[in-house]
Amino acid sequence: MTGFIIQNPTLEQCLKAVKMGIGARRLLIMLGELRVDYFGRGSSELDYGERLLIVKGDGSLLIHRPTNVEPVNWQPPGSLYRAYVKRGLLVLEAYRKRPEERVRVTFRRVSLVGVYHLKDGAEFKLYTAEEVMKKAFIKRPDLVEKGLRVVMEEKRLKAGLVDCFCVDSSNRPVVVEFKKDRAGIEAVDQLSRYVDELRRGNPEVRGILVAPSITKEALERVRSLNLEYRRLDVRRCIKVLESMEEPIKPLEYFES
Amino acid sequence: MTGFIIQNPTLEQCLKAVKMGIGARRLLIMLGELRVDYFGRGSSELDYGERLLIVKGDGSLLIHRPTNVEPVNWQPPGSLYRAYVKRGLLVLEAYRKRPEERVRVTFRRVSLVGVYHLKDGAEFKLYTAEEVMKKAFIKRPDLVEKGLRVVMEEKRLKAGLVDCFCVDSSNRPVVVEFKKDRAGIEAVDQLSRYVDELRRGNPEVRGILVAPSITKEALERVRSLNLEYRRLDVRRCIKVLESMEEPIKPLEYFES
DNA sequence: GCCTAGGTCCCGTAC
DNA sequence: GTACGGGGCCTAGGC
C-alpha cells in the first residue's frame, strides 16, 4: 500500500492532493467541515457539518455522517470529477451522465486529506440464505412436501424467474418460491404472477411459498389466491446439508 | 474536530487506538491489509486484501474495497465490539444480538489508524421525485384527469398505505398510486391490492397508476386487472409547482 | 440498453 | 416489537 496523508492541509495542498488522487484513480479520504448539494433523480441539501468523504478509484463517492451505515450522499461508480477553489472554499463536484445527476461538496475546513493506492484482488464469497434453502430443497424436496420432484432449478417465464419448478406425486406442476425471511404480501404476489401465467395453460398448477414464517396478511392472501405456504427455516437446511457431508465453510470457521 | 492519526502504527499502538476510539464512540478509520469473515443472516468470507475500515460512534461498521459504492461487509448501528491481538494479528469483532450476526476482521498489516470526534448537527433535506409528483397532483389533479378531486392525501388500508384517495367527476372513488420511475409489475400489484380491498365494498372503485413510463408487462397487467395508467413525469410537475410560485430550493441553487 | 429479482439490503414510520 | 413501503436504493444477471 502506497500513499500519503496530510493533516490540516492548506487549500493549495488540498486541491493538489485531490486532483492527483482522483486523477490517478487512487483512494481519496478527506475529513472536514463540508456541505452537500445534490440534484438528479431527486435532490437534497445538507448544511455544514463534520464528515468523512471518500472517493474511490472507480469514481464512486461517499459522504458519511457520524452515524448510520448508509452514506448521506453518494455518487455511483463512473462519475466524473471537478475540483476547484472558490472564495476560499474547496469545492468538489461529481457528475454522472445517465441518469444525469451531480453532487457538489463544499469544504469550509479540511482536517485531513489522504491518498492511497489499495491492492485487493481477493474473491468475495457470499453464501445467501436463499441459496442455502434452495440447495437443501434440491437435495431433499421432501423438506417441503413428500413426493415432490424438481423438474427445473430455474424457469424463466414472461412474468419473471421461477425459483424452482417441480411436479408433485400426482404429476401436478408446482411452482416453488423461496424466501429467507418472513414472507410478506409482495412475496405472495410474486408467486401469484408465476402461477397465474402457468394456470392459463393448465389450471391445475400449484404454487408453494416456502419461508421460515409468514405475515398474517400474506397468509390470508395465499389462501384467497389458492396458493400454499410451507414453513422451512435456514437452520434446518444447514443441518440437512451438513448431514449430507457438504459443510458450509463459514460455519466451520466460527465453530473453531 | 478533534482526533489523531498514526501512520504505520505498532500492534500495541493500534490496539490501544482502536479500543479508545470505539470505547469513546468516536469515528475510527483504518487502512490495512485485512480479511473478513461474516456469519449471520447470511455468511461470507473474503481473503486478505488492502481495504478501508470505518467504525462509527453508533456502532456501525463498514469495510470498503477499492471499488463500488457499497461496502463489501458491514454491521448495522448498535453493534458491540471486541478487539485483541492474536498470533501477531489484530482482530476486531463486531457482534449484534438481533438478528444474531458477527463480523470478524483480521488485520495482517495496518498502514493507518485514525480516531476523530465529528460534530454534525445539520438537518438533511431530501426532496424525492414521488413527493414532487404528489405535491403537484394535489395542487393540480387535472394533471392526471380532468374533474378528479383529492379526498385524502393518504389512506391506510389493511392492504397498505394508499398514496392518494380521490373521486372522479362521476363520484366514483379513485385510488391513485405514484411511481417516480418507470412502473414495473410490482407497482401494478401494489395498486391492485389496494383496489381489490376497496372493490369488495364498492365494485366501482377505479385504480390509476401514475408514472413517467411503464414496462410492457406492467401495462398488460394493468389492463387485465381493470386498472388504468396515466403518464406523468417529474419535470412536468416541477414546472407546474414553479409556475405556482413555490420553487423547489435545490433547483434554484443549481441554476446559479 | 431494458427488465427482473435479490440484498446480511438500510431506513423511517405506523400500529 | 412487527409490518410495510421507499430509496437518488446498489448490484448482478438475462436478454
Coordinates of C-alpha atoms (C1' of nucleotides) in Angstrom, one line a residue:
Chain A
M1 CA 0.0 0.0 0.0
T2 CA 1.4 3.3 -1.1
G3 CA 0.1 6.7 -0.3
F4 CA 0.3 9.8 1.9
I5 CA -1.7 11.8 4.3
I6 CA -1.7 15.5 5.2
Q7 CA -3.1 16.8 8.4
N8 CA -4.6 20.3 8.4
P9 CA -3.5 20.9 4.8
T10 CA -3.5 24.3 3.2
L11 CA -6.1 24.9 0.5
E12 CA -3.5 24.6 -2.2
Q13 CA -2.1 21.3 -0.8
C14 CA -5.5 20.0 -0.5
L15 CA -6.6 20.9 -4.1
K16 CA -3.4 19.4 -5.4
A17 CA -3.9 16.1 -3.4
V18 CA -7.5 15.9 -4.5
K19 CA -6.7 16.4 -8.2
M20 CA -3.8 14.0 -8.0
G21 CA -5.7 11.3 -6.1
I22 CA -8.7 11.3 -8.3
G23 CA -6.7 11.7 -11.5
A24 CA -4.6 8.7 -10.7
R25 CA -7.7 6.7 -9.6
R26 CA -6.5 6.3 -6.1
L27 CA -8.5 6.2 -2.9
L28 CA -9.1 9.7 -1.6
I29 CA -10.1 10.2 2.0
M30 CA -11.0 13.5 3.5
L31 CA -12.2 14.7 6.9
G32 CA -13.6 18.1 7.2
E33 CA -16.4 20.5 7.6
L34 CA -18.5 20.4 4.5
R35 CA -21.9 21.0 3.0
V36 CA -23.5 18.9 0.2
D37 CA -25.9 19.7 -2.5
Y38 CA -27.3 17.1 -4.8
F39 CA -29.6 17.2 -7.8
G40 CA -30.5 14.4 -10.1
R41 CA -33.0 11.6 -9.6
G42 CA -34.1 13.5 -6.5
S43 CA -32.5 16.5 -4.8
S44 CA -31.1 17.2 -1.4
E45 CA -29.3 19.7 0.7
L46 CA -27.2 19.3 3.8
D47 CA -25.6 22.3 5.6
Y48 CA -22.1 22.4 7.0
G49 CA -21.1 19.7 9.4
E50 CA -18.0 17.5 10.1
R51 CA -18.0 14.5 7.9
L52 CA -15.9 11.9 6.1
L53 CA -15.6 11.9 2.3
I54 CA -14.3 9.1 0.2
V55 CA -13.7 8.9 -3.5
K56 CA -12.7 5.5 -4.9
G57 CA -10.7 4.7 -8.0
D58 CA -13.7 3.7 -9.9
G59 CA -15.3 7.1 -9.4
S60 CA -17.6 6.2 -6.5
L61 CA -18.2 9.0 -4.0
L62 CA -19.3 8.5 -0.4
I63 CA -20.1 11.1 2.2
H64 CA -20.6 9.8 5.7
R65 CA -22.0 11.4 8.8
P66 CA -21.1 10.3 12.3
T67 CA -23.9 7.8 12.4
N68 CA -25.6 5.1 10.2
V69 CA -24.3 2.6 7.8
E70 CA -25.6 4.4 4.8
P71 CA -23.8 7.4 3.4
V72 CA -25.9 10.6 3.5
N73 CA -24.9 11.4 -0.1
W74 CA -23.0 9.4 -2.7
Q75 CA -22.4 9.0 -6.4
P76 CA -22.1 5.7 -8.2
P77 CA -19.0 4.3 -10.0
G78 CA -18.1 6.0 -13.2
S79 CA -18.7 9.5 -12.0
L80 CA -16.6 12.4 -13.3
Y81 CA -14.9 14.9 -11.0
R82 CA -14.0 18.6 -10.9
A83 CA -12.3 20.3 -8.1
Y84 CA -11.6 24.0 -7.6
V85 CA -11.2 26.7 -5.0
K86 CA -13.7 29.5 -4.9
R87 CA -13.8 32.3 -2.4
G88 CA -11.5 30.4 -0.1
L89 CA -13.7 27.3 -0.2
L90 CA -12.7 24.0 -1.7
V91 CA -15.3 22.6 -4.0
L92 CA -15.6 19.1 -5.3
E93 CA -18.2 18.2 -7.9
A94 CA -19.1 14.7 -9.0
Y95 CA -21.1 14.3 -12.2
R96 CA -22.8 11.4 -13.8
K97 CA -24.3 11.4 -17.3
R98 CA -27.0 8.7 -17.1
P99 CA -29.1 9.3 -15.2
E100 CA -27.9 12.8 -15.1
E101 CA -27.0 13.9 -11.6
R102 CA -24.4 15.8 -9.7
V103 CA -23.2 16.2 -6.2
R104 CA -21.4 19.3 -5.0
V105 CA -19.3 19.2 -1.9
T106 CA -18.2 22.5 -0.4
F107 CA -15.4 22.3 2.2
R108 CA -15.2 25.1 4.8
R109 CA -12.4 23.3 6.5
V110 CA -10.2 20.3 5.8
S111 CA -8.7 18.5 8.7
L112 CA -7.3 15.6 6.8
V113 CA -6.6 14.5 3.3
G114 CA -5.2 11.2 2.3
V115 CA -4.4 9.5 -1.0
Y116 CA -3.7 5.8 -1.1
H117 CA -3.3 3.0 -3.6
L118 CA -5.0 -0.2 -2.5
K119 CA -4.4 -3.6 -3.9
D120 CA -7.2 -6.0 -3.4
G121 CA -7.6 -9.0 -5.7
A122 CA -9.4 -11.3 -3.3
E123 CA -12.6 -13.0 -4.3
F124 CA -15.6 -12.3 -2.2
K125 CA -17.7 -15.3 -1.4
L126 CA -21.2 -14.8 -0.1
Y127 CA -23.5 -17.6 0.9
T128 CA -27.0 -16.3 0.9
A129 CA -29.8 -17.8 2.9
E130 CA -32.0 -18.3 -0.1
E131 CA -29.2 -20.2 -1.8
V132 CA -28.8 -22.5 1.2
M133 CA -32.6 -23.2 1.2
K134 CA -32.7 -23.9 -2.5
K135 CA -29.7 -26.2 -2.3
A136 CA -31.2 -28.2 0.5
F137 CA -34.5 -28.4 -1.2
I138 CA -33.0 -29.7 -4.4
K139 CA -31.3 -32.5 -2.4
R140 CA -34.3 -33.1 -0.3
P141 CA -37.5 -31.9 -1.8
D142 CA -39.4 -33.7 0.9
L143 CA -38.4 -30.9 3.2
V144 CA -41.3 -29.1 1.6
E145 CA -43.6 -32.0 0.5
K146 CA -43.3 -35.7 0.2
G147 CA -43.2 -36.9 -3.4
L148 CA -42.2 -33.6 -4.9
R149 CA -39.7 -33.8 -7.7
V150 CA -37.6 -31.0 -9.1
V151 CA -38.0 -30.5 -12.9
M152 CA -36.1 -27.3 -13.4
E153 CA -34.0 -25.4 -10.8
E154 CA -34.9 -22.2 -12.6
K155 CA -37.6 -21.4 -15.1
R156 CA -37.9 -18.2 -17.0
L157 CA -41.5 -17.0 -17.6
K158 CA -42.8 -13.8 -19.1
A159 CA -43.8 -12.9 -15.5
G160 CA -40.3 -13.4 -14.2
L161 CA -37.9 -16.1 -12.9
V162 CA -39.3 -19.0 -11.1
D163 CA -37.1 -20.3 -8.2
C164 CA -37.9 -24.0 -8.7
F165 CA -40.3 -25.8 -11.0
C166 CA -41.5 -29.2 -9.8
V167 CA -44.1 -31.8 -10.1
D168 CA -45.9 -33.4 -7.1
S169 CA -46.8 -37.1 -6.5
S170 CA -49.9 -36.7 -8.7
N171 CA -47.9 -35.2 -11.5
R172 CA -49.4 -31.7 -10.9
P173 CA -46.9 -28.9 -11.8
V174 CA -45.7 -27.0 -8.8
V175 CA -44.0 -23.6 -8.7
V176 CA -41.9 -23.2 -5.5
E177 CA -40.8 -19.8 -4.4
F178 CA -38.3 -19.4 -1.5
K179 CA -37.9 -16.5 0.9
K180 CA -35.2 -16.5 3.5
D181 CA -37.1 -14.1 5.8
R182 CA -40.7 -13.9 6.9
A183 CA -42.7 -13.8 3.7
G184 CA -44.8 -10.7 3.1
I185 CA -47.5 -9.7 0.7
E186 CA -45.1 -8.9 -2.1
A187 CA -43.7 -12.5 -1.9
V188 CA -47.2 -13.8 -2.4
D189 CA -47.9 -11.6 -5.3
Q190 CA -44.6 -12.6 -6.9
L191 CA -45.6 -16.3 -6.7
S192 CA -49.1 -15.4 -7.8
R193 CA -47.8 -13.8 -11.0
Y194 CA -45.9 -17.0 -12.0
V195 CA -48.8 -19.3 -11.1
D196 CA -51.3 -17.1 -13.0
E197 CA -49.2 -17.3 -16.1
L198 CA -49.0 -21.1 -15.9
R199 CA -52.6 -21.6 -14.9
R200 CA -53.7 -20.1 -18.1
G201 CA -52.2 -23.2 -19.8
N202 CA -53.1 -25.6 -17.0
P203 CA -55.4 -24.7 -14.2
E204 CA -54.1 -27.5 -12.1
V205 CA -50.8 -25.7 -11.4
R206 CA -49.9 -25.3 -7.7
G207 CA -47.9 -22.6 -6.1
I208 CA -46.0 -23.1 -2.8
L209 CA -44.3 -20.3 -0.9
V210 CA -41.5 -21.6 1.3
A211 CA -40.3 -19.4 4.1
P212 CA -39.3 -19.5 7.8
S213 CA -42.5 -17.6 8.6
I214 CA -45.3 -15.5 7.0
T215 CA -47.2 -12.4 7.9
K216 CA -50.8 -12.6 8.8
E217 CA -51.9 -10.6 5.8
A218 CA -49.7 -12.6 3.5
L219 CA -51.2 -15.9 4.7
E220 CA -54.7 -14.6 4.1
R221 CA -53.7 -13.7 0.6
V222 CA -52.1 -17.1 0.0
R223 CA -55.4 -18.7 0.8
S224 CA -57.5 -16.3 -1.2
L225 CA -55.3 -16.8 -4.3
N226 CA -55.4 -20.6 -3.9
L227 CA -51.7 -20.8 -3.2
E228 CA -49.9 -22.7 -0.4
Y229 CA -47.4 -21.9 2.3
R230 CA -44.8 -24.3 3.8
R231 CA -42.6 -23.5 6.8
L232 CA -38.9 -24.0 6.3
D233 CA -36.1 -22.2 8.0
V234 CA -32.5 -21.8 7.1
R235 CA -31.1 -23.5 10.2
R236 CA -32.9 -26.7 9.3
C237 CA -31.5 -26.5 5.8
I238 CA -27.9 -26.0 7.0
K239 CA -28.3 -29.1 9.2
V240 CA -29.6 -31.1 6.3
L241 CA -26.7 -30.0 4.0
E242 CA -24.2 -30.7 6.8
S243 CA -25.6 -34.2 7.3
M244 CA -25.0 -34.8 3.6
E245 CA -21.3 -34.0 4.1
E246 CA -21.3 -30.7 2.3
P247 CA -20.5 -28.3 5.1
I248 CA -20.7 -24.6 4.6
K249 CA -17.3 -23.1 5.1
P250 CA -18.0 -20.1 7.3
L251 CA -19.8 -22.3 9.7
E252 CA -16.6 -24.3 10.2
Y253 CA -14.7 -21.1 10.8
F254 CA -16.9 -19.9 13.5
E255 CA -17.1 -23.2 15.2
S256 CA -13.4 -23.1 15.9
Chain B
M1 CA -12.9 18.4 15.1
T2 CA -10.5 16.7 17.5
G3 CA -8.6 13.5 16.9
F4 CA -5.4 11.9 15.9
I5 CA -3.9 9.7 13.3
I6 CA -1.0 7.3 13.3
Q7 CA 0.8 6.0 10.3
N8 CA 2.3 2.6 10.3
P9 CA 1.4 2.0 14.0
T10 CA 2.7 -0.8 16.0
L11 CA 0.3 -3.5 17.0
E12 CA 0.1 -2.1 20.5
Q13 CA -0.5 1.5 19.4
C14 CA -3.1 0.2 17.1
L15 CA -5.0 -1.9 19.6
K16 CA -4.9 1.0 22.0
A17 CA -6.3 3.4 19.5
V18 CA -9.0 1.0 18.4
K19 CA -10.1 0.4 21.9
M20 CA -10.0 4.0 22.8
G21 CA -11.8 5.1 19.7
I22 CA -14.6 2.6 19.8
G23 CA -15.0 2.9 23.6
A24 CA -15.3 6.7 23.4
R25 CA -17.8 6.4 20.5
R26 CA -15.5 8.2 18.1
L27 CA -15.1 7.7 14.4
L28 CA -12.4 5.1 13.8
I29 CA -10.7 4.9 10.4
M30 CA -8.2 2.2 9.5
L31 CA -6.3 1.3 6.3
G32 CA -4.7 -2.0 6.1
E33 CA -4.4 -5.5 4.8
L34 CA -7.2 -7.5 6.3
R35 CA -9.6 -10.4 5.8
V36 CA -13.2 -10.6 6.8
D37 CA -15.4 -13.4 7.9
Y38 CA -19.1 -12.9 8.5
F39 CA -21.9 -15.1 9.8
G40 CA -25.4 -14.1 10.5
R41 CA -28.4 -13.6 8.2
G42 CA -26.0 -15.0 5.5
S43 CA -22.3 -15.7 5.6
S44 CA -19.3 -14.6 3.7
E45 CA -15.6 -14.8 3.5
L46 CA -13.0 -12.5 2.0
D47 CA -9.3 -13.3 2.0
Y48 CA -6.6 -10.7 2.7
G49 CA -6.6 -7.5 0.7
E50 CA -6.0 -3.8 1.2
R51 CA -9.1 -2.1 2.4
L52 CA -10.6 0.8 4.4
L53 CA -12.4 0.1 7.6
I54 CA -14.7 2.5 9.4
V55 CA -16.4 2.2 12.8
K56 CA -18.8 5.0 13.7
G57 CA -19.8 6.2 17.1
D58 CA -23.2 4.5 16.9
G59 CA -21.6 1.1 16.4
S60 CA -21.9 0.9 12.6
L61 CA -19.1 -0.9 10.8
L62 CA -18.1 -0.5 7.2
I63 CA -15.4 -2.3 5.2
H64 CA -14.7 -0.9 1.8
R65 CA -12.8 -2.3 -1.1
P66 CA -11.2 -0.1 -3.8
T67 CA -14.3 -0.1 -5.9
N68 CA -18.1 0.2 -5.6
V69 CA -20.4 2.4 -3.5
E70 CA -21.4 -0.4 -1.3
P71 CA -19.2 -1.8 1.5
V72 CA -18.2 -5.4 1.0
N73 CA -19.0 -6.2 4.6
W74 CA -20.7 -4.1 7.3
Q75 CA -22.6 -4.2 10.6
P76 CA -25.6 -2.0 11.4
P77 CA -25.7 0.6 14.2
G78 CA -25.8 -0.8 17.7
S79 CA -23.2 -3.4 17.2
L80 CA -20.8 -4.3 20.1
Y81 CA -17.1 -4.6 19.6
R82 CA -14.1 -6.6 20.8
A83 CA -10.5 -6.1 19.8
Y84 CA -7.5 -8.2 20.6
V85 CA -4.1 -9.4 19.3
K86 CA -3.7 -13.0 18.5
R87 CA -0.5 -14.5 17.0
G88 CA 0.7 -11.2 15.9
L89 CA -2.6 -10.3 14.1
L90 CA -5.0 -7.6 15.2
V91 CA -8.6 -8.9 15.3
L92 CA -11.7 -6.7 15.5
E93 CA -15.0 -8.4 16.1
A94 CA -18.4 -6.8 15.7
Y95 CA -21.4 -8.5 17.3
R96 CA -25.1 -7.9 17.0
K97 CA -27.8 -9.7 19.1
R98 CA -30.9 -9.4 17.0
P99 CA -30.7 -10.7 14.4
E100 CA -27.6 -12.5 15.7
E101 CA -24.6 -11.9 13.5
R102 CA -21.0 -11.2 13.7
V103 CA -18.2 -9.8 11.6
R104 CA -14.6 -10.7 12.3
V105 CA -11.9 -8.5 10.8
T106 CA -8.3 -9.8 10.9
F107 CA -5.5 -7.3 10.1
R108 CA -2.3 -8.6 8.8
R109 CA -0.9 -5.1 8.4
V110 CA -2.2 -1.7 9.5
S111 CA -1.0 1.3 7.5
L112 CA -3.1 3.9 9.2
V113 CA -5.3 4.3 12.2
G114 CA -7.2 7.4 13.0
V115 CA -9.7 8.4 15.7
Y116 CA -11.8 11.5 15.3
H117 CA -14.7 13.2 17.0
L118 CA -17.1 14.7 14.5
K119 CA -19.7 17.3 15.2
D120 CA -22.6 17.3 12.8
G121 CA -25.9 18.6 13.8
A122 CA -27.2 19.7 10.4
E123 CA -30.6 18.6 9.1
F124 CA -30.6 16.5 5.9
K125 CA -33.3 17.6 3.5
L126 CA -34.3 15.2 0.7
Y127 CA -36.7 16.1 -2.0
T128 CA -37.9 12.9 -3.6
A129 CA -39.4 12.7 -7.0
E130 CA -42.5 10.9 -5.7
E131 CA -43.0 13.8 -3.2
V132 CA -42.8 16.3 -6.0
M133 CA -45.3 14.4 -8.1
K134 CA -47.8 14.1 -5.3
K135 CA -47.4 17.7 -4.4
A136 CA -48.1 18.8 -7.9
F137 CA -51.0 16.4 -8.2
I138 CA -52.6 17.7 -5.1
K139 CA -52.5 21.3 -6.4
R140 CA -53.5 20.3 -9.9
P141 CA -55.3 16.9 -10.0
D142 CA -56.2 17.6 -13.7
L143 CA -52.6 16.7 -14.4
V144 CA -53.9 13.1 -14.2
E145 CA -57.5 13.5 -15.1
K146 CA -60.0 16.3 -15.5
G147 CA -62.6 16.5 -12.8
L148 CA -60.6 14.5 -10.3
R149 CA -60.8 15.7 -6.6
V150 CA -58.5 14.6 -3.8
V151 CA -60.4 13.3 -0.8
M152 CA -57.4 12.1 1.3
E153 CA -53.7 12.6 0.7
E154 CA -53.1 9.3 2.4
K155 CA -55.3 6.5 3.3
R156 CA -54.4 3.5 5.4
L157 CA -55.9 0.2 4.3
K158 CA -55.3 -3.3 5.6
A159 CA -53.5 -3.9 2.3
G160 CA -51.2 -0.9 2.9
L161 CA -50.9 2.8 2.5
V162 CA -52.7 4.4 -0.4
D163 CA -50.8 7.4 -2.0
C164 CA -53.9 9.4 -2.8
F165 CA -57.6 8.7 -2.5
C166 CA -59.8 10.7 -4.9
V167 CA -63.2 10.8 -6.5
D168 CA -63.7 11.4 -10.2
S169 CA -66.3 13.7 -11.9
S170 CA -68.9 10.9 -11.7
N171 CA -68.2 10.5 -8.0
R172 CA -66.5 7.1 -8.4
P173 CA -63.8 6.5 -5.9
V174 CA -60.3 6.5 -7.4
V175 CA -57.1 5.2 -5.8
V176 CA -54.0 6.9 -7.3
E177 CA -50.5 5.4 -6.9
F178 CA -47.4 7.4 -7.9
K179 CA -44.1 6.0 -9.1
K180 CA -41.2 8.3 -9.8
D181 CA -39.6 5.8 -12.2
R182 CA -40.9 3.6 -14.9
A183 CA -43.6 1.5 -13.3
G184 CA -43.0 -2.3 -13.2
I185 CA -45.2 -5.2 -12.4
E186 CA -44.8 -4.8 -8.6
A187 CA -46.2 -1.3 -8.8
V188 CA -49.3 -2.7 -10.6
D189 CA -49.7 -5.4 -8.0
Q190 CA -49.4 -2.9 -5.2
L191 CA -52.1 -0.7 -6.7
S192 CA -54.2 -3.9 -7.3
R193 CA -54.0 -4.9 -3.6
Y194 CA -55.5 -1.5 -2.6
V195 CA -58.2 -1.5 -5.2
D196 CA -59.1 -5.2 -4.5
E197 CA -59.7 -4.3 -0.9
L198 CA -61.9 -1.4 -1.7
R199 CA -63.8 -3.1 -4.6
R200 CA -65.1 -5.6 -2.1
G201 CA -67.1 -2.7 -0.6
N202 CA -67.7 -0.9 -3.9
P203 CA -67.0 -2.6 -7.2
E204 CA -67.0 0.8 -8.9
V205 CA -63.6 1.7 -7.4
R206 CA -61.0 2.8 -10.0
G207 CA -57.2 2.5 -9.7
I208 CA -54.8 4.8 -11.5
L209 CA -51.1 4.2 -11.7
V210 CA -49.3 7.4 -12.4
A211 CA -45.7 7.2 -13.6
P212 CA -43.4 8.7 -16.2
S213 CA -43.5 5.4 -18.1
I214 CA -44.4 1.8 -17.7
T215 CA -43.0 -1.6 -18.8
K216 CA -44.7 -3.6 -21.4
E217 CA -45.6 -6.4 -19.0
A218 CA -46.9 -4.0 -16.4
L219 CA -49.2 -2.3 -18.9
E220 CA -50.7 -5.6 -19.9
R221 CA -51.2 -6.4 -16.3
V222 CA -52.9 -3.0 -15.7
R223 CA -55.4 -3.8 -18.4
S224 CA -56.0 -7.4 -17.3
L225 CA -56.7 -6.2 -13.8
N226 CA -59.0 -3.5 -15.0
L227 CA -56.8 -0.7 -13.7
E228 CA -55.5 2.4 -15.5
Y229 CA -52.2 4.0 -16.3
R230 CA -51.5 7.8 -16.8
R231 CA -48.3 9.2 -17.9
L232 CA -46.8 12.0 -15.8
D233 CA -43.2 12.8 -15.4
V234 CA -41.4 14.7 -12.7
R235 CA -40.1 17.5 -14.9
R236 CA -43.6 18.5 -15.8
C237 CA -44.5 18.5 -12.1
I238 CA -41.6 20.7 -11.2
K239 CA -42.6 23.2 -13.8
V240 CA -46.2 23.2 -12.5
L241 CA -45.0 23.8 -9.0
E242 CA -42.6 26.6 -10.1
S243 CA -45.4 28.3 -12.0
M244 CA -47.4 28.3 -8.8
E245 CA -44.6 30.3 -7.2
E246 CA -43.4 27.5 -4.9
P247 CA -40.0 26.9 -6.3
I248 CA -38.0 23.9 -5.1
K249 CA -34.9 25.0 -3.4
P250 CA -32.2 22.8 -4.8
L251 CA -33.2 23.8 -8.3
E252 CA -32.5 27.5 -7.5
Y253 CA -29.1 26.5 -6.2
F254 CA -28.1 24.7 -9.3
E255 CA -29.4 27.4 -11.6
S256 CA -26.9 29.9 -10.1
Chain C
dG1 C1' -29.7 -0.5 -23.3
dC2 C1' -34.2 -2.6 -20.6
dC3 C1' -36.2 -5.6 -17.1
dT4 C1' -36.4 -8.6 -13.1
dA5 C1' -35.0 -10.0 -8.7
dG6 C1' -32.0 -10.2 -4.6
dG7 C1' -29.9 -8.0 -0.6
dT8 C1' -26.7 -9.5 5.8
dC9 C1' -30.4 -4.5 1.7
dC10 C1' -30.9 0.1 5.2
dC11 C1' -34.2 3.3 7.0
dG12 C1' -38.4 5.5 8.6
dT13 C1' -43.0 5.1 10.3
dA14 C1' -47.2 3.5 11.9
dC15 C1' -49.6 0.2 14.7
Chain D
dG1 C1' -41.5 -5.5 18.8
dT2 C1' -43.9 -6.4 13.6
dA3 C1' -45.3 -4.9 9.1
dC4 C1' -45.0 -2.3 5.1
dG5 C1' -43.0 0.7 1.6
dG6 C1' -39.5 3.9 -0.1
dG7 C1' -34.8 4.5 -1.7
dG8 C1' -31.1 9.2 -5.7
dC9 C1' -31.6 2.3 -3.2
dC10 C1' -27.0 -0.7 -5.3
dT11 C1' -25.6 -4.8 -7.8
dA12 C1' -25.8 -8.9 -10.6
dG13 C1' -27.7 -11.5 -14.4
dG14 C1' -30.6 -12.1 -18.7
dC15 C1' -31.9 -10.7 -23.0

